[in-house]
Amino acid sequence: MSKKNSDRPLGRRSVLTGAAVVAGGAAVAAALPANARAAVGASGTGGAGGAGATSALADLVDVAPQDPRFPDLVRGTNQRWVASPEQVRLVTTPDQALRAVREAASANKRLTVRSGGHCYEDFVFNKDVQVVVDLSAMNQVYYDTQESAFVVEAGASNLQVYETLYKLYGVTIPAGSCASVGTGGHISGGGYGLLSRLMGLTVDYLHGVEVVCVDANRNAHLVKVTRNTPADTPEGARKRDLLWAHTGGGGGNFGLITRYWLRDPKAQGTNPEQALPKPPSEVLVHAAAIKWNQVTQGSFTRLVRNWGTWHEQNSAPDSPYRSLFGLLKLNHISNGQIGLITQMDATVPDARGLFDRYIQAVFAGVSAPLGAMTTRMGEHQALVQFQEPRRLPWYIATDSLSGGSPHLYGKYKSSYAKKGFSDFQIAALYKHLSNTAYQNGDALVQVDSYGGQINTVKSADTAVPQRDSVLKLQFQTYWTDPTTEAGHVQWIRELYRDMYAETGGVPVPGPVNDGCYINYPDKDLGDRAWNTSTTSWQSLYYAGNYPRLQQAKKAWDPTNFFHHAQSIRLP
């Protein structure tokens, strides 16, 4: 569901800074209140973490089962997962987070952490959890003058980050399009979005992280590490491995993340307006669809093949299309439509001409006429207003295209593709998407643009190994009646198995496939009934980076205090 956020405040500290911003956004660092500036860049030893949180609560807020707020705090966006913990602990400072972890570790309580609540599996809300630490109120975004980097607290949502960074500083990060996703989990898993072909992954801008870790004696402590931390000592190297592990290792593995520091590695100087990239001032936004009842198998095949071929030819980092990001919505036939949503920098030379040639290439040979997107497609509502490409300011477009479905049950899968799909894979897609024995207009395979700047980084430089793909797939099915779960889950499992039947039912890395995305977790990858390959779920997510992640796990969570069904295993 699209979320409109015109009335959302910028965040506690951002509200204070925003009132003092001068025309043009200059000298915004000086707009920070004195106590906030004093806290910025603190070493993370415990006390300094909350010194600048002028409106933070003095202590944790504990919510027990009898509290009327409890039902809202023990479930995520995916309504499949509801927990029954002894308590939910809401924190607003690193000190409070440290205390929550310390007390759970001392009492040997099973603890999980919620940032935005968008985990696709039951990693946070499950039958074993006893204490949930909720970070949603720890959501400040501000500039750290000592690190010359932006601090993003782990409970901040994507849109809060975009709004603060852009309106106060004119910069952004290439993160996800869903407004309400929490940065705590999003960044740690890699993070990508509509600007990623132009700018790279979110973790390519990760400068530092602060984490509550638990040592071999079950003592909790707060650790801060940045790219400025020297790596020429054993302890420094150990800390730098912790930072690297958060560039795609995924949440719930090494500790409770309290804050991130974000800065472009190529940035020079201390001006916050140059610390991160600037988004396009205006973008072209387009949403269109073809009707399923006018789509033959030949047209479907042509469309999907065109999509893959176009991305093979136009995903280089210097391509004139590097700012274009598309979401091809291959909906189940019962939706009535197949859709395409596109965003592109409107300020590049011949932007409209480039865009028109892109549309012509994607729909070449497809007999069904292109019309308005009149149905909901996955997490996006109908977008009739974008049938004709519209030129919009970037932030307005970002808000308009944000999606989310907090009232639905769902099952998800993922894959990367290094090139367009084989005829075998396209046939499997058509078979399941056109199968009228299954009726669900909220089932789809969304094929996202990828590549560009993402692929300029080496596989081992971050924990995200997939650095030569041009497409990324999101397999999704949603429902509202929990009694119908089995049928929906069976449909998506069979579709995925058949599409990757040539490689054991999963996208084993090879000439076409390139594994899976940890931020779209899927426990079926570890089930021999659905993964008959010799490739483990660990390798599908992390490829050759997994052993180094295991060493970071051993160093920073040696008792496996932080764990879930697909967490990093101790070596």
C-alpha positions as a Python dict, from the first residue, in 0.01 Angstrom:
ca = {
    (1, 'M'): (0, 0, 0),
    (2, 'S'): (131, 342, -90),
    (3, 'K'): (192, 558, 212),
    (4, 'K'): (151, 935, 198),
    (5, 'N'): (374, 1114, 440),
    (6, 'S'): (320, 1485, 390),
    (7, 'D'): (248, 1537, 758),
    (8, 'R'): (531, 1324, 893),
    (9, 'P'): (778, 1515, 1113),
    (10, 'L'): (1143, 1504, 1015),
    (11, 'G'): (1250, 1336, 1340),
    (12, 'R'): (1323, 1467, 1685),
    (13, 'R'): (1662, 1620, 1623),
    (14, 'S'): (1582, 1714, 1265),
    (15, 'V'): (1290, 1928, 1379),
    (16, 'L'): (1532, 2126, 1593),
    (17, 'T'): (1786, 2167, 1314),
    (18, 'G'): (1533, 2243, 1044),
    (19, 'A'): (1416, 2565, 1204),
    (20, 'A'): (1765, 2709, 1179),
    (21, 'V'): (1851, 2613, 821),
    (22, 'V'): (1938, 2919, 614),
    (23, 'A'): (1834, 2979, 256),
    (24, 'G'): (1994, 2735, 14),
    (25, 'G'): (2078, 2486, 289),
    (26, 'A'): (2424, 2631, 360),
    (27, 'A'): (2597, 2585, 693),
    (28, 'V'): (2343, 2329, 809),
    (29, 'A'): (2592, 2169, 1049),
    (30, 'A'): (2579, 2487, 1256),
    (31, 'A'): (2204, 2441, 1289),
    (32, 'L'): (2252, 2150, 1527),
    (33, 'P'): (2174, 2239, 1888),
    (34, 'A'): (2478, 2247, 2113),
    (35, 'N'): (2389, 1935, 2308),
    (36, 'A'): (2337, 1740, 1985),
    (37, 'R'): (2674, 1850, 1852),
    (38, 'A'): (2833, 1739, 2179),
    (39, 'A'): (2689, 1389, 2136),
    (40, 'V'): (2785, 1355, 1772),
    (41, 'G'): (3088, 1137, 1715),
    (42, 'A'): (3083, 992, 2066),
    (43, 'S'): (3310, 694, 2107),
    (44, 'G'): (3023, 460, 2186),
    (45, 'T'): (3135, 365, 2535),
    (46, 'G'): (2786, 379, 2676),
    (47, 'G'): (2702, 715, 2826),
    (48, 'A'): (2763, 946, 2534),
    (49, 'G'): (2525, 766, 2301),
    (50, 'G'): (2218, 940, 2435),
    (51, 'A'): (2363, 1270, 2545),
    (52, 'G'): (2214, 1466, 2260),
    (53, 'A'): (1874, 1303, 2252),
    (54, 'T'): (1697, 1600, 2405),
    (55, 'S'): (1350, 1451, 2368),
    (56, 'A'): (1448, 1089, 2434),
    (57, 'L'): (1274, 910, 2715),
    (58, 'A'): (1474, 884, 3034),
    (59, 'D'): (1433, 507, 3051),
    (60, 'L'): (1316, 209, 2852),
    (61, 'V'): (945, 166, 2792),
    (62, 'D'): (841, -189, 2879),
    (63, 'V'): (517, -320, 2731),
    (64, 'A'): (376, -638, 2885),
    (65, 'P'): (109, -871, 2741),
    (66, 'Q'): (-173, -706, 2935),
    (67, 'D'): (-89, -363, 2790),
    (68, 'P'): (-332, -252, 2514),
    (69, 'R'): (-33, -161, 2295),
    (70, 'F'): (101, -515, 2305),
    (71, 'P'): (-77, -654, 1994),
    (72, 'D'): (70, -375, 1781),
    (73, 'L'): (423, -445, 1901),
    (74, 'V'): (444, -823, 1861),
    (75, 'R'): (393, -849, 1487),
    (76, 'G'): (561, -714, 1178),
    (77, 'T'): (433, -592, 845),
    (78, 'N'): (386, -953, 738),
    (79, 'Q'): (83, -1060, 941),
    (80, 'R'): (195, -1424, 931),
    (81, 'W'): (434, -1366, 1218),
    (82, 'V'): (294, -1285, 1562),
    (83, 'A'): (493, -1354, 1878),
    (84, 'S'): (410, -1390, 2248),
    (85, 'P'): (716, -1252, 2427),
    (86, 'E'): (729, -1177, 2797),
    (87, 'Q'): (780, -811, 2712),
    (88, 'V'): (858, -561, 2439),
    (89, 'R'): (1123, -305, 2533),
    (90, 'L'): (1116, 25, 2341),
    (91, 'V'): (1445, 213, 2346),
    (92, 'T'): (1543, 565, 2239),
    (93, 'T'): (1918, 573, 2310),
    (94, 'P'): (2218, 341, 2272),
    (95, 'D'): (2243, 329, 2652),
    (96, 'Q'): (1892, 191, 2677),
    (97, 'A'): (1963, -63, 2405),
    (98, 'L'): (2277, -169, 2591),
    (99, 'R'): (2081, -218, 2911),
    (100, 'A'): (1809, -420, 2737),
    (101, 'V'): (2065, -658, 2586),
    (102, 'R'): (2269, -679, 2906),
    (103, 'E'): (1965, -776, 3115),
    (104, 'A'): (1845, -1034, 2861),
    (105, 'A'): (2190, -1188, 2832),
    (106, 'S'): (2231, -1202, 3209),
    (107, 'A'): (1893, -1373, 3248),
    (108, 'N'): (1954, -1601, 2947),
    (109, 'K'): (1645, -1466, 2773),
    (110, 'R'): (1589, -1523, 2400),
    (111, 'L'): (1606, -1174, 2248),
    (112, 'T'): (1524, -1043, 1902),
    (113, 'V'): (1534, -692, 1757),
    (114, 'R'): (1276, -500, 1554),
    (115, 'S'): (1365, -199, 1342),
    (116, 'G'): (1089, -143, 1086),
    (117, 'G'): (917, -480, 1112),
    (118, 'H'): (952, -580, 746),
    (119, 'C'): (1127, -915, 787),
    (120, 'Y'): (974, -1165, 545),
    (121, 'E'): (1034, -1463, 776),
    (122, 'D'): (983, -1515, 1151),
    (123, 'F'): (1333, -1403, 1249),
    (124, 'V'): (1198, -1142, 1494),
    (125, 'F'): (851, -1264, 1582),
    (126, 'N'): (860, -1636, 1657),
    (127, 'K'): (745, -1881, 1922),
    (128, 'D'): (1079, -1884, 2108),
    (129, 'V'): (1136, -1512, 2159),
    (130, 'Q'): (1106, -1387, 2517),
    (131, 'V'): (1217, -1025, 2477),
    (132, 'V'): (1170, -803, 2172),
    (133, 'V'): (1373, -483, 2161),
    (134, 'D'): (1184, -231, 1948),
    (135, 'L'): (1398, 45, 1793),
    (136, 'S'): (1121, 232, 1613),
    (137, 'A'): (1141, 532, 1848),
    (138, 'M'): (1519, 554, 1808),
    (139, 'N'): (1497, 728, 1472),
    (140, 'Q'): (1714, 1040, 1462),
    (141, 'V'): (1910, 1149, 1154),
    (142, 'Y'): (2184, 1410, 1192),
    (143, 'Y'): (2532, 1514, 1084),
    (144, 'D'): (2837, 1413, 1287),
    (145, 'T'): (3101, 1686, 1260),
    (146, 'Q'): (3376, 1467, 1402),
    (147, 'E'): (3327, 1185, 1152),
    (148, 'S'): (3210, 1419, 873),
    (149, 'A'): (2935, 1164, 817),
    (150, 'F'): (2562, 1137, 869),
    (151, 'V'): (2430, 937, 1162),
    (152, 'V'): (2118, 732, 1103),
    (153, 'E'): (1972, 559, 1405),
    (154, 'A'): (1855, 205, 1344),
    (155, 'G'): (1485, 276, 1397),
    (156, 'A'): (1463, 546, 1130),
    (157, 'S'): (1251, 458, 829),
    (158, 'N'): (1362, 500, 470),
    (159, 'L'): (1139, 800, 415),
    (160, 'Q'): (1253, 968, 736),
    (161, 'V'): (1610, 935, 615),
    (162, 'Y'): (1528, 1065, 267),
    (163, 'E'): (1329, 1358, 401),
    (164, 'T'): (1592, 1471, 650),
    (165, 'L'): (1894, 1425, 424),
    (166, 'Y'): (1733, 1590, 125),
    (167, 'K'): (1538, 1876, 277),
    (168, 'L'): (1813, 1983, 516),
    (169, 'Y'): (2124, 1893, 317),
    (170, 'G'): (2029, 1823, -45),
    (171, 'V'): (2174, 1470, -42),
    (172, 'T'): (2046, 1113, -26),
    (173, 'I'): (2139, 745, -21),
    (174, 'P'): (2036, 475, -272),
    (175, 'A'): (1807, 284, -39),
    (176, 'G'): (1470, 111, -84),
    (177, 'S'): (1146, 246, -223),
    (178, 'C'): (921, 123, 59),
    (179, 'A'): (879, 423, 291),
    (180, 'S'): (829, 240, 619),
    (181, 'V'): (1118, -7, 599),
    (182, 'G'): (1352, 40, 896),
    (183, 'T'): (1714, 117, 821),
    (184, 'G'): (1842, -116, 1094),
    (185, 'G'): (1775, -427, 889),
    (186, 'H'): (1768, -266, 545),
    (187, 'I'): (2123, -133, 551),
    (188, 'S'): (2279, -435, 720),
    (189, 'G'): (2148, -660, 440),
    (190, 'G'): (2282, -446, 157),
    (191, 'G'): (2002, -209, 63),
    (192, 'Y'): (1907, -107, -290),
    (193, 'G'): (1642, 103, -460),
    (194, 'L'): (1547, 324, -752),
    (195, 'L'): (1877, 516, -746),
    (196, 'S'): (2104, 213, -719),
    (197, 'R'): (2194, 182, -1087),
    (198, 'L'): (2312, 542, -1063),
    (199, 'M'): (2473, 535, -717),
    (200, 'G'): (2526, 174, -606),
    (201, 'L'): (2404, -9, -297),
    (202, 'T'): (2327, 154, 36),
    (203, 'V'): (2620, -27, 199),
    (204, 'D'): (2859, 128, -49),
    (205, 'Y'): (2817, 442, 163),
    (206, 'L'): (2850, 276, 503),
    (207, 'H'): (3117, 465, 696),
    (208, 'G'): (3059, 321, 1042),
    (209, 'V'): (2834, 125, 1270),
    (210, 'E'): (2762, 106, 1642),
    (211, 'V'): (2654, -232, 1778),
    (212, 'V'): (2564, -382, 2114),
    (213, 'C'): (2761, -707, 2119),
    (214, 'V'): (2769, -993, 2370),
    (215, 'D'): (3106, -1151, 2453),
    (216, 'A'): (3203, -1503, 2557),
    (217, 'N'): (3110, -1429, 2919),
    (218, 'R'): (2766, -1302, 2818),
    (219, 'N'): (2864, -943, 2896),
    (220, 'A'): (2705, -681, 2671),
    (221, 'H'): (2908, -385, 2547),
    (222, 'L'): (2871, -108, 2290),
    (223, 'V'): (3117, -112, 2000),
    (224, 'K'): (3168, 167, 1748),
    (225, 'V'): (3382, 119, 1436),
    (226, 'T'): (3424, 340, 1129),
    (227, 'R'): (3639, 343, 818),
    (228, 'N'): (3872, 568, 1017),
    (229, 'T'): (3937, 294, 1273),
    (230, 'P'): (4299, 180, 1222),
    (231, 'A'): (4325, -180, 1105),
    (232, 'D'): (4695, -225, 1181),
    (233, 'T'): (4641, -392, 1519),
    (234, 'P'): (4459, -719, 1597),
    (235, 'E'): (4180, -529, 1774),
    (236, 'G'): (4152, -276, 1495),
    (237, 'A'): (4137, -549, 1232),
    (238, 'R'): (3875, -729, 1438),
    (239, 'K'): (3663, -413, 1453),
    (240, 'R'): (3701, -351, 1083),
    (241, 'D'): (3571, -703, 1019),
    (242, 'L'): (3264, -612, 1223),
    (243, 'L'): (3208, -310, 997),
    (244, 'W'): (3254, -522, 685),
    (245, 'A'): (3009, -781, 818),
    (246, 'H'): (2742, -510, 828),
    (247, 'T'): (2787, -431, 459),
    (248, 'G'): (2545, -707, 361),
    (249, 'G'): (2571, -978, 626),
    (250, 'G'): (2212, -918, 733),
    (251, 'G'): (2046, -828, 1060),
    (252, 'G'): (2024, -1037, 1376),
    (253, 'N'): (2370, -1188, 1334),
    (254, 'F'): (2635, -1002, 1529),
    (255, 'G'): (2456, -776, 1774),
    (256, 'L'): (2194, -507, 1815),
    (257, 'I'): (2266, -220, 1574),
    (258, 'T'): (2205, 122, 1729),
    (259, 'R'): (2347, 365, 1474),
    (260, 'Y'): (2502, 385, 1129),
    (261, 'W'): (2739, 646, 990),
    (262, 'L'): (2699, 717, 618),
    (263, 'R'): (2947, 895, 391),
    (264, 'D'): (3055, 864, 29),
    (265, 'P'): (3405, 707, 30),
    (266, 'K'): (3501, 953, -245),
    (267, 'A'): (3381, 1261, -54),
    (268, 'Q'): (3631, 1530, 37),
    (269, 'G'): (3619, 1782, 318),
    (270, 'T'): (3371, 1839, 597),
    (271, 'N'): (3076, 2003, 420),
    (272, 'P'): (2769, 1783, 486),
    (273, 'E'): (2624, 1886, 150),
    (274, 'Q'): (2911, 1699, -15),
    (275, 'A'): (2924, 1397, 217),
    (276, 'L'): (2666, 1196, 21),
    (277, 'P'): (2547, 1202, -341),
    (278, 'K'): (2277, 1435, -462),
    (279, 'P'): (1970, 1285, -629),
    (280, 'P'): (1836, 1418, -960),
    (281, 'S'): (1641, 1739, -903),
    (282, 'E'): (1360, 1602, -1121),
    (283, 'V'): (1270, 1256, -1248),
    (284, 'L'): (1043, 1107, -1508),
    (285, 'V'): (785, 874, -1353),
    (286, 'H'): (581, 630, -1559),
    (287, 'A'): (340, 349, -1471),
    (288, 'A'): (163, 156, -1743),
    (289, 'A'): (13, -187, -1803),
    (290, 'I'): (-113, -434, -2058),
    (291, 'K'): (-426, -645, -2009),
    (292, 'W'): (-372, -1013, -1940),
    (293, 'N'): (-668, -1114, -2157),
    (294, 'Q'): (-484, -964, -2455),
    (295, 'V'): (-155, -1139, -2380),
    (296, 'T'): (-68, -1459, -2566),
    (297, 'Q'): (212, -1686, -2456),
    (298, 'G'): (410, -1547, -2747),
    (299, 'S'): (361, -1189, -2630),
    (300, 'F'): (448, -1282, -2272),
    (301, 'T'): (765, -1452, -2389),
    (302, 'R'): (857, -1155, -2605),
    (303, 'L'): (803, -908, -2321),
    (304, 'V'): (1014, -1098, -2070),
    (305, 'R'): (1286, -1163, -2326),
    (306, 'N'): (1288, -794, -2426),
    (307, 'W'): (1322, -694, -2061),
    (308, 'G'): (1624, -916, -2014),
    (309, 'T'): (1789, -817, -2342),
    (310, 'W'): (1745, -446, -2272),
    (311, 'H'): (1917, -483, -1936),
    (312, 'E'): (2200, -687, -2082),
    (313, 'Q'): (2265, -402, -2325),
    (314, 'N'): (2205, -101, -2100),
    (315, 'S'): (2343, -177, -1753),
    (316, 'A'): (2701, -53, -1778),
    (317, 'P'): (2804, 209, -1519),
    (318, 'D'): (2851, 470, -1796),
    (319, 'S'): (2531, 387, -1984),
    (320, 'P'): (2304, 683, -2068),
    (321, 'Y'): (2038, 471, -1894),
    (322, 'R'): (2227, 436, -1565),
    (323, 'S'): (1965, 653, -1389),
    (324, 'L'): (1672, 446, -1519),
    (325, 'F'): (1521, 192, -1281),
    (326, 'G'): (1223, -20, -1378),
    (327, 'L'): (997, -265, -1195),
    (328, 'L'): (834, -515, -1430),
    (329, 'K'): (526, -651, -1251),
    (330, 'L'): (450, -997, -1386),
    (331, 'N'): (123, -1041, -1201),
    (332, 'H'): (-84, -1355, -1188),
    (333, 'I'): (-349, -1361, -1459),
    (334, 'S'): (-626, -1307, -1203),
    (335, 'N'): (-491, -955, -1141),
    (336, 'G'): (-598, -863, -1494),
    (337, 'Q'): (-282, -671, -1585),
    (338, 'I'): (93, -689, -1625),
    (339, 'G'): (256, -362, -1522),
    (340, 'L'): (575, -162, -1555),
    (341, 'I'): (683, 122, -1324),
    (342, 'T'): (983, 331, -1426),
    (343, 'Q'): (1180, 621, -1279),
    (344, 'M'): (1457, 806, -1464),
    (345, 'D'): (1660, 1125, -1420),
    (346, 'A'): (1469, 1389, -1616),
    (347, 'T'): (1766, 1626, -1636),
    (348, 'V'): (1999, 1411, -1850),
    (349, 'P'): (2035, 1512, -2217),
    (350, 'D'): (1748, 1382, -2432),
    (351, 'A'): (1581, 1225, -2129),
    (352, 'R'): (1241, 1192, -2293),
    (353, 'G'): (1391, 1050, -2610),
    (354, 'L'): (1589, 792, -2415),
    (355, 'F'): (1280, 700, -2217),
    (356, 'D'): (1062, 661, -2527),
    (357, 'R'): (1321, 435, -2692),
    (358, 'Y'): (1333, 224, -2376),
    (359, 'I'): (955, 173, -2378),
    (360, 'Q'): (963, 87, -2747),
    (361, 'A'): (1235, -172, -2691),
    (362, 'V'): (1063, -337, -2395),
    (363, 'F'): (725, -370, -2568),
    (364, 'A'): (851, -443, -2920),
    (365, 'G'): (652, -729, -3069),
    (366, 'V'): (401, -735, -2781),
    (367, 'S'): (57, -723, -2938),
    (368, 'A'): (-135, -596, -2632),
    (369, 'P'): (-165, -214, -2621),
    (370, 'L'): (-10, -20, -2336),
    (371, 'G'): (-259, 151, -2104),
    (372, 'A'): (-300, 277, -1749),
    (373, 'M'): (-200, 76, -1441),
    (374, 'T'): (-544, 41, -1286),
    (375, 'T'): (-493, -244, -1040),
    (376, 'R'): (-287, -291, -725),
    (377, 'M'): (34, -475, -803),
    (378, 'G'): (220, -618, -507),
    (379, 'E'): (308, -334, -274),
    (380, 'H'): (203, -62, -517),
    (381, 'Q'): (-148, 69, -548),
    (382, 'A'): (-295, 157, -887),
    (383, 'L'): (-98, 444, -1044),
    (384, 'V'): (-333, 572, -1312),
    (385, 'Q'): (-189, 922, -1275),
    (386, 'F'): (139, 809, -1433),
    (387, 'Q'): (3, 657, -1755),
    (388, 'E'): (183, 934, -1937),
    (389, 'P'): (538, 1003, -1816),
    (390, 'R'): (537, 1288, -1566),
    (391, 'R'): (828, 1509, -1471),
    (392, 'L'): (828, 1549, -1092),
    (393, 'P'): (1064, 1678, -822),
    (394, 'W'): (1266, 1384, -691),
    (395, 'Y'): (1135, 1383, -335),
    (396, 'I'): (770, 1405, -444),
    (397, 'A'): (828, 1113, -680),
    (398, 'T'): (999, 916, -404),
    (399, 'D'): (701, 964, -176),
    (400, 'S'): (454, 886, -456),
    (401, 'L'): (619, 554, -542),
    (402, 'S'): (665, 433, -187),
    (403, 'G'): (477, 112, -116),
    (404, 'G'): (386, -127, 160),
    (405, 'S'): (115, -372, 266),
    (406, 'P'): (96, -381, 646),
    (407, 'H'): (-242, -557, 657),
    (408, 'L'): (-154, -864, 449),
    (409, 'Y'): (-6, -1209, 499),
    (410, 'G'): (275, -1291, 258),
    (411, 'K'): (539, -1531, 131),
    (412, 'Y'): (844, -1416, -65),
    (413, 'K'): (1144, -1547, -256),
    (414, 'S'): (1428, -1382, -446),
    (415, 'S'): (1698, -1427, -705),
    (416, 'Y'): (1960, -1239, -904),
    (417, 'A'): (2013, -1273, -1279),
    (418, 'K'): (2335, -1196, -1467),
    (419, 'K'): (2150, -1188, -1800),
    (420, 'G'): (1804, -1230, -1946),
    (421, 'F'): (1605, -1543, -1873),
    (422, 'S'): (1626, -1866, -2069),
    (423, 'D'): (1329, -1993, -2269),
    (424, 'F'): (1292, -2265, -2006),
    (425, 'Q'): (1259, -2008, -1728),
    (426, 'I'): (1016, -1790, -1923),
    (427, 'A'): (798, -2093, -1995),
    (428, 'A'): (788, -2177, -1624),
    (429, 'L'): (687, -1820, -1541),
    (430, 'Y'): (408, -1826, -1795),
    (431, 'K'): (282, -2166, -1681),
    (432, 'H'): (232, -2057, -1322),
    (433, 'L'): (128, -1696, -1378),
    (434, 'S'): (-139, -1798, -1630),
    (435, 'N'): (-267, -2094, -1428),
    (436, 'T'): (-637, -2022, -1363),
    (437, 'A'): (-662, -2306, -1111),
    (438, 'Y'): (-492, -2063, -872),
    (439, 'Q'): (-680, -1738, -815),
    (440, 'N'): (-495, -1451, -653),
    (441, 'G'): (-458, -1104, -799),
    (442, 'D'): (-197, -1028, -534),
    (443, 'A'): (54, -1286, -660),
    (444, 'L'): (339, -1179, -886),
    (445, 'V'): (702, -1194, -987),
    (446, 'Q'): (854, -847, -988),
    (447, 'V'): (1169, -816, -1197),
    (448, 'D'): (1374, -511, -1098),
    (449, 'S'): (1646, -328, -1284),
    (450, 'Y'): (1994, -383, -1145),
    (451, 'G'): (2356, -339, -1245),
    (452, 'G'): (2510, -2, -1329),
    (453, 'Q'): (2713, 147, -1045),
    (454, 'I'): (2633, -157, -827),
    (455, 'N'): (2863, -367, -1041),
    (456, 'T'): (3167, -140, -1003),
    (457, 'V'): (3240, -287, -659),
    (458, 'K'): (3428, -615, -619),
    (459, 'S'): (3240, -910, -469),
    (460, 'A'): (3460, -929, -158),
    (461, 'D'): (3474, -554, -89),
    (462, 'T'): (3138, -577, 87),
    (463, 'A'): (2951, -875, 227),
    (464, 'V'): (2714, -856, -74),
    (465, 'P'): (2878, -1084, -333),
    (466, 'Q'): (2634, -1030, -622),
    (467, 'R'): (2815, -760, -817),
    (468, 'D'): (2764, -867, -1178),
    (469, 'S'): (2387, -906, -1204),
    (470, 'V'): (2159, -692, -1422),
    (471, 'L'): (1823, -804, -1282),
    (472, 'K'): (1684, -880, -938),
    (473, 'L'): (1366, -1081, -883),
    (474, 'Q'): (1106, -1060, -608),
    (475, 'F'): (861, -1351, -597),
    (476, 'Q'): (558, -1244, -394),
    (477, 'T'): (216, -1369, -294),
    (478, 'Y'): (-23, -1198, -51),
    (479, 'W'): (-351, -1295, 112),
    (480, 'T'): (-590, -1179, 383),
    (481, 'D'): (-749, -1502, 506),
    (482, 'P'): (-502, -1699, 721),
    (483, 'T'): (-691, -2024, 655),
    (484, 'T'): (-587, -2009, 287),
    (485, 'E'): (-213, -1989, 359),
    (486, 'A'): (-123, -2340, 246),
    (487, 'G'): (-247, -2288, -110),
    (488, 'H'): (-67, -1958, -156),
    (489, 'V'): (260, -2089, -17),
    (490, 'Q'): (238, -2402, -232),
    (491, 'W'): (186, -2193, -547),
    (492, 'I'): (493, -1976, -497),
    (493, 'R'): (707, -2273, -396),
    (494, 'E'): (615, -2465, -710),
    (495, 'L'): (667, -2164, -937),
    (496, 'Y'): (1014, -2104, -792),
    (497, 'R'): (1108, -2473, -804),
    (498, 'D'): (1001, -2504, -1167),
    (499, 'M'): (1173, -2183, -1278),
    (500, 'Y'): (1503, -2310, -1135),
    (501, 'A'): (1445, -2681, -1197),
    (502, 'E'): (1762, -2702, -1406),
    (503, 'T'): (1970, -2613, -1096),
    (504, 'G'): (1793, -2805, -821),
    (505, 'G'): (1499, -2572, -763),
    (506, 'V'): (1708, -2271, -656),
    (507, 'P'): (1909, -2005, -848),
    (508, 'V'): (2254, -2162, -813),
    (509, 'P'): (2517, -1911, -933),
    (510, 'G'): (2618, -1974, -1291),
    (511, 'P'): (2595, -1813, -1636),
    (512, 'V'): (2240, -1682, -1572),
    (513, 'N'): (2153, -1710, -1201),
    (514, 'D'): (2342, -1554, -910),
    (515, 'G'): (2188, -1665, -583),
    (516, 'C'): (1951, -1486, -346),
    (517, 'Y'): (1916, -1167, -140),
    (518, 'I'): (1940, -1196, 239),
    (519, 'N'): (1698, -906, 290),
    (520, 'Y'): (1433, -1121, 120),
    (521, 'P'): (1487, -1426, 343),
    (522, 'D'): (1333, -1758, 248),
    (523, 'K'): (1365, -2054, 484),
    (524, 'D'): (1275, -2292, 200),
    (525, 'L'): (1632, -2249, 71),
    (526, 'G'): (1743, -2475, 356),
    (527, 'D'): (1471, -2734, 302),
    (528, 'R'): (1576, -3037, 100),
    (529, 'A'): (1220, -3069, -27),
    (530, 'W'): (1266, -2741, -219),
    (531, 'N'): (1643, -2713, -261),
    (532, 'T'): (1772, -3035, -417),
    (533, 'S'): (2097, -2875, -533),
    (534, 'T'): (2432, -2915, -362),
    (535, 'T'): (2442, -2540, -292),
    (536, 'S'): (2352, -2439, 64),
    (537, 'W'): (2138, -2143, 158),
    (538, 'Q'): (2452, -1981, 300),
    (539, 'S'): (2621, -1995, -40),
    (540, 'L'): (2310, -1872, -220),
    (541, 'Y'): (2311, -1560, -5),
    (542, 'Y'): (2681, -1498, 54),
    (543, 'A'): (2881, -1709, -195),
    (544, 'G'): (3254, -1689, -112),
    (545, 'N'): (3204, -1424, 157),
    (546, 'Y'): (3046, -1666, 404),
    (547, 'P'): (3366, -1790, 576),
    (548, 'R'): (3469, -1432, 659),
    (549, 'L'): (3122, -1365, 800),
    (550, 'Q'): (3160, -1672, 1018),
    (551, 'Q'): (3486, -1540, 1155),
    (552, 'A'): (3316, -1209, 1240),
    (553, 'K'): (3043, -1407, 1412),
    (554, 'K'): (3300, -1595, 1618),
    (555, 'A'): (3475, -1272, 1715),
    (556, 'W'): (3170, -1067, 1808),
    (557, 'D'): (2896, -1315, 1906),
    (558, 'P'): (3088, -1622, 2026),
    (559, 'T'): (2793, -1763, 2225),
    (560, 'N'): (2548, -1720, 1935),
    (561, 'F'): (2329, -1497, 2153),
    (562, 'F'): (2191, -1326, 1842),
    (563, 'H'): (2047, -1588, 1611),
    (564, 'H'): (1752, -1684, 1395),
    (565, 'A'): (1664, -1953, 1141),
    (566, 'Q'): (1911, -1823, 881),
    (567, 'S'): (2165, -1637, 1091),
    (568, 'I'): (2539, -1672, 1034),
    (569, 'R'): (2658, -1997, 1190),
    (570, 'L'): (2962, -2015, 1415),
    (571, 'P'): (3256, -2181, 1233),
}
